[in-house]
Short mmCIF file of C-alpha atoms and ligand atoms in Angstrom, two decimals:
data_model
loop_
_atom_site.label_atom_id
_atom_site.label_comp_id
_atom_site.label_asym_id
_atom_site.label_seq_id
_atom_site.Cartn_x
_atom_site.Cartn_y
_atom_site.Cartn_z
CA MET A 1 59.70 -6.41 25.63
CA ALA A 2 60.25 -9.77 23.95
CA LEU A 3 56.95 -10.94 25.43
CA VAL A 4 55.09 -7.97 24.08
CA SER A 5 56.49 -8.40 20.63
CA GLN A 6 55.68 -12.10 20.64
CA PHE A 7 52.17 -11.30 21.81
CA SER A 8 51.62 -8.73 19.13
CA HIS A 9 53.00 -11.19 16.62
CA TYR A 10 50.37 -13.76 17.56
CA TYR A 11 47.76 -11.09 17.71
CA MET A 12 48.65 -10.01 14.23
CA ILE A 13 48.32 -13.51 12.84
CA PHE A 14 44.87 -13.83 14.37
CA LEU A 15 43.90 -10.49 13.03
CA LEU A 16 45.27 -11.13 9.57
CA LEU A 17 44.10 -14.67 9.00
CA PRO A 18 40.49 -14.03 8.02
CA VAL A 19 41.49 -10.89 6.13
CA PHE A 20 44.09 -12.86 4.25
CA THR A 21 41.61 -15.52 3.04
CA VAL A 22 39.33 -12.80 1.73
CA ALA A 23 42.27 -11.00 0.20
CA GLN A 24 43.01 -14.09 -1.90
CA THR A 25 40.23 -13.13 -4.23
CA TYR A 26 41.67 -9.74 -5.04
CA ARG A 27 45.37 -10.21 -5.03
CA ASN A 28 47.11 -9.64 -8.34
CA ILE A 29 47.31 -12.66 -10.59
CA THR A 30 50.98 -13.45 -10.76
CA LEU A 31 52.88 -14.68 -13.79
CA GLY A 32 52.73 -18.46 -14.06
CA SER A 33 49.20 -18.68 -12.56
CA SER A 34 46.72 -20.86 -14.41
CA LEU A 35 43.13 -22.12 -14.38
CA THR A 36 41.88 -25.48 -15.64
CA ALA A 37 38.44 -26.24 -17.08
CA SER A 38 36.61 -28.77 -14.89
CA ASN A 39 33.06 -30.03 -14.86
CA ASP A 40 32.08 -28.62 -11.47
CA ASN A 41 33.45 -25.15 -12.35
CA SER A 42 35.32 -25.26 -9.01
CA GLY A 43 38.63 -23.49 -8.64
CA SER A 44 38.45 -22.39 -12.22
CA SER A 45 38.00 -18.66 -11.90
CA TRP A 46 39.64 -15.48 -10.66
CA LEU A 47 37.30 -13.01 -8.91
CA SER A 48 37.26 -9.23 -8.89
CA PRO A 49 37.71 -7.49 -5.48
CA SER A 50 33.93 -7.06 -5.04
CA ALA A 51 33.43 -10.64 -6.28
CA GLU A 52 30.89 -9.27 -8.76
CA PHE A 53 32.87 -10.43 -11.80
CA ALA A 54 34.79 -13.61 -12.43
CA PHE A 55 37.25 -14.63 -15.13
CA GLY A 56 37.68 -18.27 -16.01
CA PHE A 57 35.99 -21.29 -17.55
CA ARG A 58 32.25 -21.68 -17.91
CA GLN A 59 30.65 -24.84 -19.12
CA ILE A 60 28.23 -24.41 -22.05
CA GLY A 61 25.67 -27.24 -21.99
CA ASP A 62 27.55 -30.44 -22.67
CA GLN A 63 29.37 -28.88 -25.61
CA GLY A 64 32.51 -27.68 -23.79
CA PHE A 65 33.85 -24.56 -22.09
CA LEU A 66 34.19 -20.88 -22.80
CA LEU A 67 37.06 -18.86 -21.37
CA ALA A 68 34.85 -16.01 -20.20
CA ILE A 69 34.03 -13.16 -17.85
CA TRP A 70 30.67 -13.25 -16.09
CA PHE A 71 28.52 -11.65 -13.39
CA ASP A 72 29.34 -14.00 -10.54
CA LYS A 73 26.91 -12.85 -7.84
CA ILE A 74 23.72 -13.62 -9.74
CA PRO A 75 22.40 -17.16 -10.24
CA GLU A 76 22.37 -16.76 -14.06
CA LYS A 77 26.18 -16.13 -14.12
CA THR A 78 25.56 -14.03 -17.24
CA ILE A 79 28.57 -14.04 -19.57
CA VAL A 80 29.78 -10.63 -20.78
CA TRP A 81 32.94 -11.58 -22.68
CA SER A 82 34.63 -14.66 -24.05
CA ALA A 83 37.95 -15.50 -25.66
CA ASN A 84 36.98 -18.54 -27.73
CA ARG A 85 33.35 -17.96 -28.72
CA ASN A 86 33.77 -19.80 -32.03
CA GLU A 87 35.69 -22.76 -30.61
CA LEU A 88 34.65 -24.25 -27.28
CA VAL A 89 37.36 -26.17 -25.40
CA GLN A 90 37.07 -29.42 -23.45
CA ARG A 91 37.66 -30.40 -19.83
CA GLY A 92 41.33 -30.18 -18.90
CA SER A 93 41.94 -27.13 -21.07
CA LYS A 94 44.09 -24.52 -19.39
CA VAL A 95 44.55 -20.76 -19.42
CA GLU A 96 47.91 -19.54 -18.16
CA LEU A 97 49.39 -16.13 -17.51
CA THR A 98 52.76 -17.15 -18.92
CA ALA A 99 56.03 -15.92 -17.48
CA ASP A 100 56.80 -13.91 -20.59
CA GLY A 101 53.49 -12.11 -20.57
CA PRO A 102 50.64 -13.15 -22.76
CA LEU A 103 47.60 -15.00 -21.53
CA VAL A 104 47.45 -18.33 -23.38
CA LEU A 105 44.52 -20.70 -23.74
CA ARG A 106 45.42 -24.29 -24.61
CA ASP A 107 43.04 -27.20 -25.10
CA ALA A 108 43.46 -30.50 -23.23
CA THR A 109 45.98 -31.73 -25.81
CA GLY A 110 48.14 -28.60 -25.38
CA ARG A 111 47.15 -27.01 -28.68
CA GLN A 112 47.04 -23.20 -28.47
CA ILE A 113 43.48 -21.94 -29.08
CA TRP A 114 43.83 -18.26 -28.24
CA ASN A 115 46.28 -15.78 -26.77
CA THR A 116 46.77 -12.10 -26.07
CA ALA A 117 49.78 -10.48 -27.65
CA PRO A 118 50.32 -7.34 -25.60
CA GLY A 119 53.12 -4.96 -26.37
CA GLY A 120 55.38 -4.44 -23.35
CA GLU A 121 56.37 -6.49 -20.36
CA VAL A 122 53.46 -7.80 -18.28
CA ALA A 123 53.90 -7.74 -14.48
CA TYR A 124 50.52 -9.14 -13.37
CA GLY A 125 46.92 -9.74 -14.35
CA ALA A 126 43.78 -8.57 -12.54
CA MET A 127 40.03 -9.03 -12.72
CA LEU A 128 38.74 -5.52 -12.03
CA ASP A 129 35.40 -4.55 -10.46
CA THR A 130 34.32 -2.92 -13.72
CA GLY A 131 34.32 -6.31 -15.46
CA ASN A 132 37.56 -5.58 -17.31
CA PHE A 133 40.24 -8.27 -17.09
CA VAL A 134 43.60 -6.56 -17.56
CA LEU A 135 47.25 -7.38 -18.02
CA ALA A 136 49.34 -4.62 -16.48
CA GLY A 137 52.98 -3.62 -16.67
CA ARG A 138 55.28 -2.90 -13.74
CA ASP A 139 54.07 0.70 -13.67
CA SER A 140 50.44 -0.60 -13.44
CA VAL A 141 49.69 0.72 -16.91
CA ASN A 142 47.23 -1.60 -18.68
CA LEU A 143 48.87 -3.33 -21.62
CA TRP A 144 45.83 -5.39 -22.55
CA GLY A 145 42.19 -5.43 -21.42
CA SER A 146 39.17 -7.53 -22.30
CA PHE A 147 37.34 -4.17 -22.67
CA ASP A 148 39.48 -3.52 -25.77
CA MET A 149 38.14 -6.57 -27.59
CA PRO A 150 34.46 -6.91 -26.72
CA THR A 151 32.37 -9.84 -27.98
CA ASP A 152 28.63 -8.96 -27.90
CA THR A 153 28.40 -6.97 -24.65
CA ILE A 154 29.63 -3.69 -23.19
CA LEU A 155 29.59 -2.64 -19.54
CA PRO A 156 29.41 0.75 -17.78
CA THR A 157 32.81 2.56 -17.97
CA GLN A 158 33.65 0.67 -21.17
CA THR A 159 34.22 2.62 -24.39
CA MET A 160 34.28 1.59 -28.03
CA ASN A 161 36.82 3.22 -30.30
CA GLN A 162 36.75 3.50 -34.08
CA GLY A 163 37.00 0.06 -35.65
CA SER A 164 35.46 -1.64 -32.62
CA ARG A 165 32.34 -3.82 -32.85
CA LEU A 166 29.91 -6.02 -30.98
CA VAL A 167 28.80 -9.16 -32.82
CA ALA A 168 25.63 -10.95 -31.69
CA ARG A 169 25.75 -14.63 -30.88
CA ILE A 170 23.89 -17.15 -33.06
CA THR A 171 21.22 -18.04 -30.52
CA ASP A 172 20.83 -17.14 -26.85
CA SER A 173 22.59 -20.39 -25.89
CA ASN A 174 25.17 -20.61 -28.70
CA TYR A 175 27.90 -17.99 -28.25
CA SER A 176 29.42 -18.28 -31.75
CA SER A 177 29.48 -15.12 -33.89
CA GLY A 178 26.06 -14.65 -35.44
CA ARG A 179 24.07 -12.48 -37.79
CA PHE A 180 23.99 -8.93 -36.34
CA MET A 181 26.62 -6.33 -35.49
CA PHE A 182 26.93 -2.94 -33.77
CA THR A 183 30.00 -1.07 -34.93
CA LEU A 184 31.76 2.29 -34.75
CA GLN A 185 33.47 2.28 -38.12
CA THR A 186 36.86 3.83 -38.82
CA ASP A 187 34.99 6.39 -40.95
CA GLY A 188 33.25 7.68 -37.81
CA ASN A 189 29.79 6.19 -38.47
CA LEU A 190 27.93 4.23 -35.82
CA LEU A 191 25.65 1.50 -37.20
CA LEU A 192 23.75 -1.72 -36.64
CA TYR A 193 24.23 -4.18 -39.51
CA THR A 194 22.98 -7.57 -40.61
CA ARG A 195 25.83 -9.88 -41.64
CA LYS A 196 26.02 -12.33 -44.50
CA TYR A 197 26.21 -15.21 -42.04
CA PRO A 198 28.40 -17.29 -41.75
CA THR A 199 30.86 -14.87 -43.40
CA GLU A 200 31.93 -11.66 -41.64
CA GLU A 201 30.70 -9.46 -44.49
CA VAL A 202 28.06 -6.88 -43.63
CA ASN A 203 24.80 -6.87 -45.52
CA TYR A 204 22.34 -4.18 -44.52
CA ALA A 205 22.48 -1.27 -42.04
CA TYR A 206 19.25 -1.07 -40.02
CA TRP A 207 20.14 1.69 -37.56
CA SER A 208 22.60 4.56 -37.68
CA THR A 209 23.34 7.94 -36.18
CA GLN A 210 22.11 10.08 -39.06
CA ARG A 211 22.99 13.37 -37.41
CA SER A 212 26.69 12.65 -37.05
CA ILE A 213 27.86 11.11 -40.32
CA ASN A 214 31.64 10.61 -40.30
CA SER A 215 32.28 12.45 -37.04
CA GLY A 216 31.98 9.71 -34.39
CA PHE A 217 35.11 9.07 -32.36
CA GLN A 218 34.07 7.04 -29.31
CA VAL A 219 31.02 5.29 -27.90
CA ILE A 220 30.94 5.78 -24.15
CA PHE A 221 28.82 3.71 -21.75
CA ASN A 222 29.16 5.75 -18.57
CA GLN A 223 28.80 4.88 -14.92
CA THR A 224 25.18 6.08 -14.74
CA GLY A 225 24.14 3.89 -17.66
CA TYR A 226 24.03 6.51 -20.41
CA MET A 227 25.49 5.53 -23.75
CA TYR A 228 26.47 8.14 -26.28
CA LEU A 229 28.63 8.85 -29.30
CA THR A 230 31.24 11.57 -28.90
CA ALA A 231 33.25 13.58 -31.41
CA ARG A 232 37.03 13.78 -31.29
CA ASN A 233 36.72 17.00 -29.25
CA GLY A 234 34.63 15.20 -26.63
CA SER A 235 31.27 16.79 -27.41
CA ILE A 236 28.24 14.46 -27.43
CA LEU A 237 26.96 13.83 -30.97
CA ASN A 238 24.20 11.29 -30.35
CA GLU A 239 22.62 9.47 -27.48
CA VAL A 240 22.33 5.72 -27.90
CA PHE A 241 20.68 4.98 -24.53
CA SER A 242 19.50 7.76 -22.23
CA ASN A 243 17.59 6.01 -19.46
CA LYS A 244 19.69 6.29 -16.35
CA ALA A 245 20.07 3.55 -13.76
CA SER A 246 22.11 3.71 -10.59
CA THR A 247 25.23 1.57 -10.77
CA GLN A 248 24.99 1.40 -6.97
CA ASP A 249 21.66 -0.45 -7.14
CA PHE A 250 21.86 -2.30 -10.43
CA TYR A 251 24.11 -4.52 -12.45
CA GLN A 252 24.05 -3.26 -16.01
CA ARG A 253 25.03 -4.44 -19.44
CA ALA A 254 24.28 -3.60 -23.07
CA ILE A 255 24.27 -6.40 -25.61
CA VAL A 256 23.49 -6.96 -29.27
CA ASP A 257 21.12 -9.86 -28.67
CA SER A 258 20.95 -12.83 -31.01
CA ASP A 259 17.72 -11.34 -32.46
CA GLY A 260 19.59 -8.21 -33.65
CA VAL A 261 18.15 -5.78 -31.09
CA PHE A 262 20.73 -3.77 -29.09
CA ARG A 263 19.42 -3.75 -25.51
CA GLN A 264 20.43 -2.19 -22.22
CA TYR A 265 19.57 -4.48 -19.30
CA ILE A 266 19.54 -3.93 -15.55
CA TYR A 267 19.44 -6.39 -12.64
CA PRO A 268 18.87 -5.28 -9.02
CA LYS A 269 21.89 -5.96 -6.82
CA SER A 270 19.66 -6.55 -3.82
CA SER A 271 15.95 -7.21 -3.42
CA ASN A 272 15.57 -4.69 -0.58
CA SER A 273 17.25 -1.68 -2.17
CA SER A 274 15.53 1.16 -4.01
CA ALA A 275 15.66 -1.21 -6.96
CA GLY A 276 13.06 -3.29 -5.15
CA LYS A 277 10.28 -2.73 -7.64
CA TRP A 278 12.29 -4.58 -10.26
CA SER A 279 12.19 -8.36 -10.27
CA MET A 280 15.44 -10.21 -9.54
CA ALA A 281 16.16 -10.82 -13.22
CA TRP A 282 17.54 -8.94 -16.21
CA SER A 283 14.97 -6.33 -17.35
CA THR A 284 15.23 -4.29 -20.54
CA LEU A 285 15.73 -0.59 -19.79
CA SER A 286 16.20 0.67 -23.38
CA PHE A 287 16.63 -0.80 -26.85
CA ILE A 288 17.29 0.09 -30.50
CA PRO A 289 15.89 0.02 -33.13
CA SER A 290 12.34 0.62 -31.92
CA ASN A 291 10.86 -1.78 -34.51
CA ILE A 292 13.46 -4.14 -35.93
CA CYS A 293 10.83 -5.96 -38.02
CA LEU A 294 10.23 -2.86 -40.16
CA ARG A 295 13.80 -1.54 -40.13
CA ILE A 296 15.47 -4.51 -41.80
CA GLU A 297 14.55 -4.64 -45.48
CA GLY A 298 17.31 -5.65 -47.89
CA ASP A 299 17.33 -6.87 -51.50
CA THR A 300 19.52 -9.72 -50.35
CA GLY A 301 19.31 -11.54 -47.04
CA SER A 302 16.22 -12.85 -45.30
CA GLY A 303 15.34 -9.71 -43.30
CA ALA A 304 14.81 -9.55 -39.54
CA CYS A 305 13.72 -13.21 -39.48
CA GLY A 306 14.67 -16.20 -41.65
CA PHE A 307 13.47 -16.94 -45.19
CA ASN A 308 9.79 -17.92 -45.50
CA SER A 309 9.06 -16.57 -42.02
CA TYR A 310 7.73 -13.28 -40.72
CA CYS A 311 8.66 -10.92 -37.91
CA SER A 312 6.41 -9.31 -35.33
CA LEU A 313 7.08 -7.45 -32.11
CA GLY A 314 6.29 -9.13 -28.81
CA ASP A 315 6.40 -7.20 -25.52
CA ASP A 316 9.99 -6.30 -26.11
CA ARG A 317 11.23 -9.38 -27.92
CA LYS A 318 11.28 -9.84 -31.64
CA MET A 319 9.22 -12.84 -32.72
CA CYS A 320 9.87 -14.95 -35.78
CA GLN A 321 7.02 -17.19 -36.91
CA CYS A 322 6.17 -19.44 -39.84
CA PRO A 323 3.10 -18.74 -41.98
CA PRO A 324 0.38 -21.45 -42.05
CA GLY A 325 1.54 -24.54 -43.95
CA TYR A 326 5.18 -23.88 -43.07
CA THR A 327 7.38 -25.09 -40.14
CA PHE A 328 10.79 -24.10 -38.78
CA ILE A 329 13.76 -25.88 -40.32
CA ASP A 330 15.46 -25.73 -36.90
CA PRO A 331 13.26 -24.70 -33.94
CA GLU A 332 16.48 -24.06 -31.93
CA ASP A 333 17.60 -21.45 -34.48
CA VAL A 334 14.51 -19.82 -35.98
CA MET A 335 16.69 -17.55 -38.14
CA LYS A 336 17.30 -20.57 -40.38
CA GLY A 337 13.77 -19.98 -41.65
CA CYS A 338 10.73 -22.08 -42.51
CA LYS A 339 10.07 -24.87 -45.00
CA GLN A 340 6.88 -25.76 -46.84
CA ASN A 341 4.97 -28.65 -45.31
CA PHE A 342 3.42 -29.60 -48.61
CA VAL A 343 4.45 -30.66 -52.09
CA PRO A 344 4.74 -27.57 -54.30
CA GLN A 345 2.35 -27.10 -57.19
CA SER A 346 3.32 -28.90 -60.40
CA CYS A 347 4.15 -26.47 -63.19
CA ASP A 348 3.03 -29.03 -65.82
CA LYS A 349 -0.41 -29.39 -64.31
CA ALA A 350 -0.83 -26.09 -62.50
CA SER A 351 -4.47 -25.56 -63.51
CA GLU A 352 -5.43 -29.22 -62.91
CA GLU A 353 -3.97 -29.01 -59.41
CA MET A 354 -5.66 -25.73 -58.54
CA ASN A 355 -8.21 -27.62 -56.47
CA LEU A 356 -5.46 -29.03 -54.24
CA PHE A 357 -4.37 -25.56 -53.11
CA GLU A 358 -6.07 -22.88 -51.12
CA PHE A 359 -5.21 -19.68 -49.30
CA ARG A 360 -4.67 -18.80 -45.67
CA GLU A 361 -5.31 -15.13 -44.96
CA MET A 362 -2.87 -13.12 -42.88
CA ILE A 363 -3.95 -9.57 -42.08
CA ASN A 364 -1.27 -6.80 -42.04
CA THR A 365 1.39 -9.16 -43.35
CA ASP A 366 3.81 -8.67 -46.24
CA TRP A 367 7.07 -9.90 -47.74
CA PRO A 368 7.84 -6.60 -49.46
CA LEU A 369 10.75 -7.56 -51.71
CA SER A 370 9.59 -11.00 -52.88
CA ASP A 371 7.20 -9.93 -55.68
CA TYR A 372 7.68 -10.92 -59.29
CA GLU A 373 4.41 -9.60 -60.71
CA TYR A 374 2.19 -6.63 -59.89
CA TYR A 375 -1.38 -5.82 -61.03
CA LYS A 376 -3.25 -2.57 -60.48
CA ALA A 377 -6.96 -2.14 -59.81
CA GLN A 378 -8.09 -5.75 -59.47
CA SER A 379 -10.56 -7.51 -57.23
CA GLU A 380 -9.40 -9.81 -54.44
CA ASP A 381 -11.06 -12.74 -56.16
CA TRP A 382 -9.13 -12.03 -59.36
CA CYS A 383 -5.91 -11.80 -57.33
CA ARG A 384 -6.60 -15.21 -55.75
CA GLN A 385 -7.31 -16.88 -59.10
CA VAL A 386 -4.21 -15.49 -60.78
CA CYS A 387 -1.98 -16.82 -57.97
CA LEU A 388 -3.79 -20.14 -57.72
CA SER A 389 -3.23 -20.95 -61.41
CA ASP A 390 0.47 -20.00 -61.31
CA CYS A 391 2.92 -22.64 -60.04
CA PHE A 392 5.48 -19.90 -59.21
CA CYS A 393 3.07 -18.04 -56.96
CA ALA A 394 3.66 -18.93 -53.28
CA ALA A 395 1.55 -16.08 -51.92
CA ALA A 396 -0.36 -13.04 -53.07
CA ILE A 397 -0.68 -9.70 -51.37
CA PHE A 398 -3.93 -7.83 -51.80
CA ARG A 399 -4.03 -4.22 -50.63
CA ASN A 400 -6.31 -1.36 -51.74
CA GLY A 401 -7.15 -3.02 -55.05
CA ASP A 402 -3.54 -3.83 -55.87
CA CYS A 403 -2.30 -7.40 -56.27
CA TRP A 404 1.27 -8.70 -55.98
CA LYS A 405 2.46 -12.24 -56.72
CA LYS A 406 5.22 -13.45 -54.38
CA LYS A 407 7.84 -16.13 -54.94
CA VAL A 408 9.78 -18.34 -52.53
CA PRO A 409 11.90 -18.02 -50.57
CA LEU A 410 9.84 -15.22 -49.12
CA SER A 411 12.03 -12.57 -47.48
CA ASN A 412 11.80 -9.51 -45.21
CA GLY A 413 8.50 -10.86 -43.81
CA ARG A 414 6.71 -8.70 -41.28
CA ARG A 415 3.34 -8.54 -39.58
CA ASP A 416 2.60 -5.06 -38.30
CA PRO A 417 -0.44 -2.76 -38.04
CA GLY A 418 1.35 -0.30 -40.33
CA VAL A 419 1.49 -2.82 -43.21
CA GLY A 420 -2.22 -2.87 -44.11
CA GLY A 421 -3.93 -5.21 -46.57
CA LYS A 422 -3.58 -8.97 -46.37
CA ALA A 423 -1.31 -11.77 -47.42
CA LEU A 424 -2.86 -14.83 -49.08
CA VAL A 425 -0.52 -17.74 -48.42
CA LYS A 426 -1.01 -20.60 -50.88
CA ILE A 427 -0.88 -24.02 -49.23
CA THR A 428 -2.20 -27.55 -49.53
CA PRO A 429 -4.46 -28.10 -46.52
CA LEU A 430 -3.71 -31.17 -44.39
CA ASP A 431 -6.69 -33.21 -45.61
CA LEU A 432 -5.54 -32.83 -49.22
CA GLN A 433 -1.90 -33.62 -48.56
CA VAL A 434 -2.30 -37.40 -48.81
CA GLN A 435 -3.82 -36.93 -52.24
CA VAL A 436 -0.89 -34.72 -53.29
CA GLN A 437 1.70 -37.16 -51.96
CA THR A 438 0.06 -40.05 -53.83
CA ARG A 439 0.02 -37.92 -56.97
CA THR A 440 3.73 -37.20 -56.57
CA ARG A 441 4.56 -40.86 -56.04
CA ILE A 442 2.61 -41.84 -59.17
CA GLN A 443 4.46 -39.14 -61.10
CA HIS A 444 7.80 -40.47 -59.91
CA TRP A 445 6.85 -44.03 -60.91
CA SER A 446 5.71 -42.97 -64.35
CA THR A 447 8.97 -41.08 -64.85
CA PHE A 448 10.77 -44.25 -63.75
CA TYR A 449 8.91 -46.42 -66.27
CA GLN A 450 9.54 -43.94 -69.05
CA HIS A 451 13.26 -44.25 -68.40
CA CYS A 452 13.15 -48.06 -68.51
C1 NAG B 501 49.55 -5.40 -7.90
O1 NAG B 501 50.85 -5.24 -8.42
C2 NAG B 501 51.21 -3.88 -8.61
C3 NAG B 501 52.58 -3.85 -9.26
O2 NAG B 501 53.45 -4.78 -8.69
C4 NAG B 501 51.17 -3.14 -7.29
O3 NAG B 501 51.47 -1.78 -7.50
C5 NAG B 501 49.76 -3.26 -6.71
O4 NAG B 501 49.73 -2.66 -5.44
C6 NAG B 501 49.37 -4.70 -6.59
N1 NAG B 501 47.97 -4.76 -6.15
C7 NAG B 501 47.53 -5.64 -5.26
C8 NAG B 501 46.07 -5.56 -4.92
O5 NAG B 501 48.24 -6.47 -4.77
C1 NAG B 502 26.79 -23.14 -32.56
O1 NAG B 502 26.42 -22.96 -33.91
C2 NAG B 502 27.43 -23.30 -34.83
C3 NAG B 502 26.96 -22.92 -36.22
O2 NAG B 502 25.67 -23.40 -36.47
C4 NAG B 502 27.71 -24.80 -34.71
O3 NAG B 502 28.74 -25.15 -35.61
C5 NAG B 502 28.15 -25.09 -33.28
O4 NAG B 502 28.31 -26.47 -33.11
C6 NAG B 502 27.12 -24.60 -32.29
N1 NAG B 502 27.68 -24.68 -30.96
C7 NAG B 502 27.03 -25.24 -29.96
C8 NAG B 502 27.71 -25.20 -28.65
O5 NAG B 502 25.92 -25.74 -30.10
C1 NAG B 503 26.74 10.08 -17.89
O1 NAG B 503 26.27 10.85 -18.98
C2 NAG B 503 25.13 11.64 -18.69
C3 NAG B 503 24.70 12.31 -19.97
O2 NAG B 503 25.75 13.01 -20.55
C4 NAG B 503 25.46 12.64 -17.59
O3 NAG B 503 24.29 13.37 -17.26
C5 NAG B 503 25.96 11.88 -16.37
O4 NAG B 503 26.35 12.78 -15.38
C6 NAG B 503 27.12 10.99 -16.74
N1 NAG B 503 27.48 10.18 -15.60
C7 NAG B 503 28.74 10.09 -15.17
C8 NAG B 503 28.97 9.23 -13.99
O5 NAG B 503 29.66 10.67 -15.73
C1 NAG B 504 33.23 19.30 -31.76
O1 NAG B 504 33.15 18.53 -32.96
C2 NAG B 504 31.87 18.54 -33.56
C3 NAG B 504 31.88 17.55 -34.71
O2 NAG B 504 33.11 17.48 -35.34
C4 NAG B 504 31.49 19.93 -33.97
O3 NAG B 504 30.21 19.94 -34.57
C5 NAG B 504 31.48 20.82 -32.74
O4 NAG B 504 31.26 22.15 -33.12
C6 NAG B 504 32.83 20.76 -32.01
N1 NAG B 504 32.68 21.43 -30.72
C7 NAG B 504 33.63 22.20 -30.22
C8 NAG B 504 33.33 22.82 -28.89
O5 NAG B 504 34.68 22.39 -30.81
C1 NAG B 505 19.27 -5.66 2.60
O1 NAG B 505 19.10 -6.68 3.56
C2 NAG B 505 20.31 -7.22 4.06
C3 NAG B 505 20.01 -8.40 4.94
O2 NAG B 505 18.74 -8.28 5.55
C4 NAG B 505 21.08 -6.12 4.78
O3 NAG B 505 22.29 -6.63 5.28
C5 NAG B 505 21.36 -4.98 3.81
O4 NAG B 505 21.96 -3.90 4.48
C6 NAG B 505 20.06 -4.50 3.18
N1 NAG B 505 20.39 -3.57 2.12
C7 NAG B 505 19.72 -2.43 1.95
C8 NAG B 505 20.17 -1.59 0.82
O5 NAG B 505 18.79 -2.08 2.64
#
């Protein structure tokens, strides 16, 4: 009898050992557990049972670490949530599930950077297979979940309640809060807004659910990849995304991208499944608005792209470009806009300098809210001359016999077949720039001598 029991004891250890090592990944995270940010990302995450999602530190370039949740089974390790998007932490920083409950993030010097403040007594934490990291009470009721405070992304099974929002990051590689926002307001309206970056104030709504003013209660992103707005009574008011994708075959996420477009992406879980026709990368399944370049048009703000630039639609990406004679202020962040590559026309000698300036034509291009003068029934040649002799005129638009003078900074720029007409961008061509620079230097010297 004793022999049998001893045997079964050994047998059990053998049986349990491999299971136990696997089980490590999906045991509950007990109070007092912690993770530390390290350069090789090793031992610095907690996995979900399926190992599809991880919670922990991710290194962002050489700038520091985000406390984040990401898709762990794909090479891109795409981040879907972060705690400290506006303040990266350095190596040695630590997140701890403290004995008295909240999750606390401290930097390497011990300074508290972020924490959760759940009501109720936390018993354990868990990284769930949905991508939600939760703190649960003794009765397994969730007291806090990352799903309740999204950053720029939502995942299937996640809902947004009134007052909840997704804020785009600044650029694809900089996770700080940026210039666009998707929000279900407390008044029940669902909208996409531009923000008065870097403040949190909203500027201009460029998409909304017109048919359900004031009656939205929840945005639901369901298991089959549909996203819709429901009323308090549960009825569907509006569809946001209605292209279905199997959660069995695809990873899915919806994100307000740094370019302001709200996109639903899918990624095949395996290359040999029914998802096989899709490449092993994130592909856009649906997006809103259909043409962001035309939808953003505000009296203030730069529009869909930065000041002095213009927006056009690529395959599914929004493109921001500089007109001829202009270059990006910061090629890493095109939303900062474009600067003139030439010395502006002198207002004292505007007509004398006319020969130093000429126009570059841009078909179907306009900066609709940048005009300061408008002339009816004129010829194109007249339109060119009137802009050329005016030091304020940075560009002219000529369309169907009408002529508009435009001032800098040009805003709400777009190039689209629906625009019609042409923009005439006034620049100093390269071969004349030396002449202009010499002229400016002489002017500066003469001013200097006058002062002496
Ligand atoms: C996690 O802890 C809760 C509460 O103590 C318990 O009910 C649950 O079974 C645990 N889950 C796992 C996977 O250990
Ligand atoms: C992200 O952009 C902000 C604002 O421009 C800047 O302060 C911050 O340093 C950038 N972060 C990284 C990691 O480049
Ligand atoms: C998701 O929503 C769509 C549209 O309402 C519905 O057809 C589908 O059955 C839903 N999927 C799940 C898993 O509830
Ligand atoms: C649910 O609420 C919406 C909006 O408030 C309303 O239009 C609809 O009639 C209601 N449906 C039911 C079944 O009560
Ligand atoms: C895909 O291939 C792997 C390895 O060849 C196999 O284990 C798996 O069952 C396949 N999956 C499907 C959905 O066919």
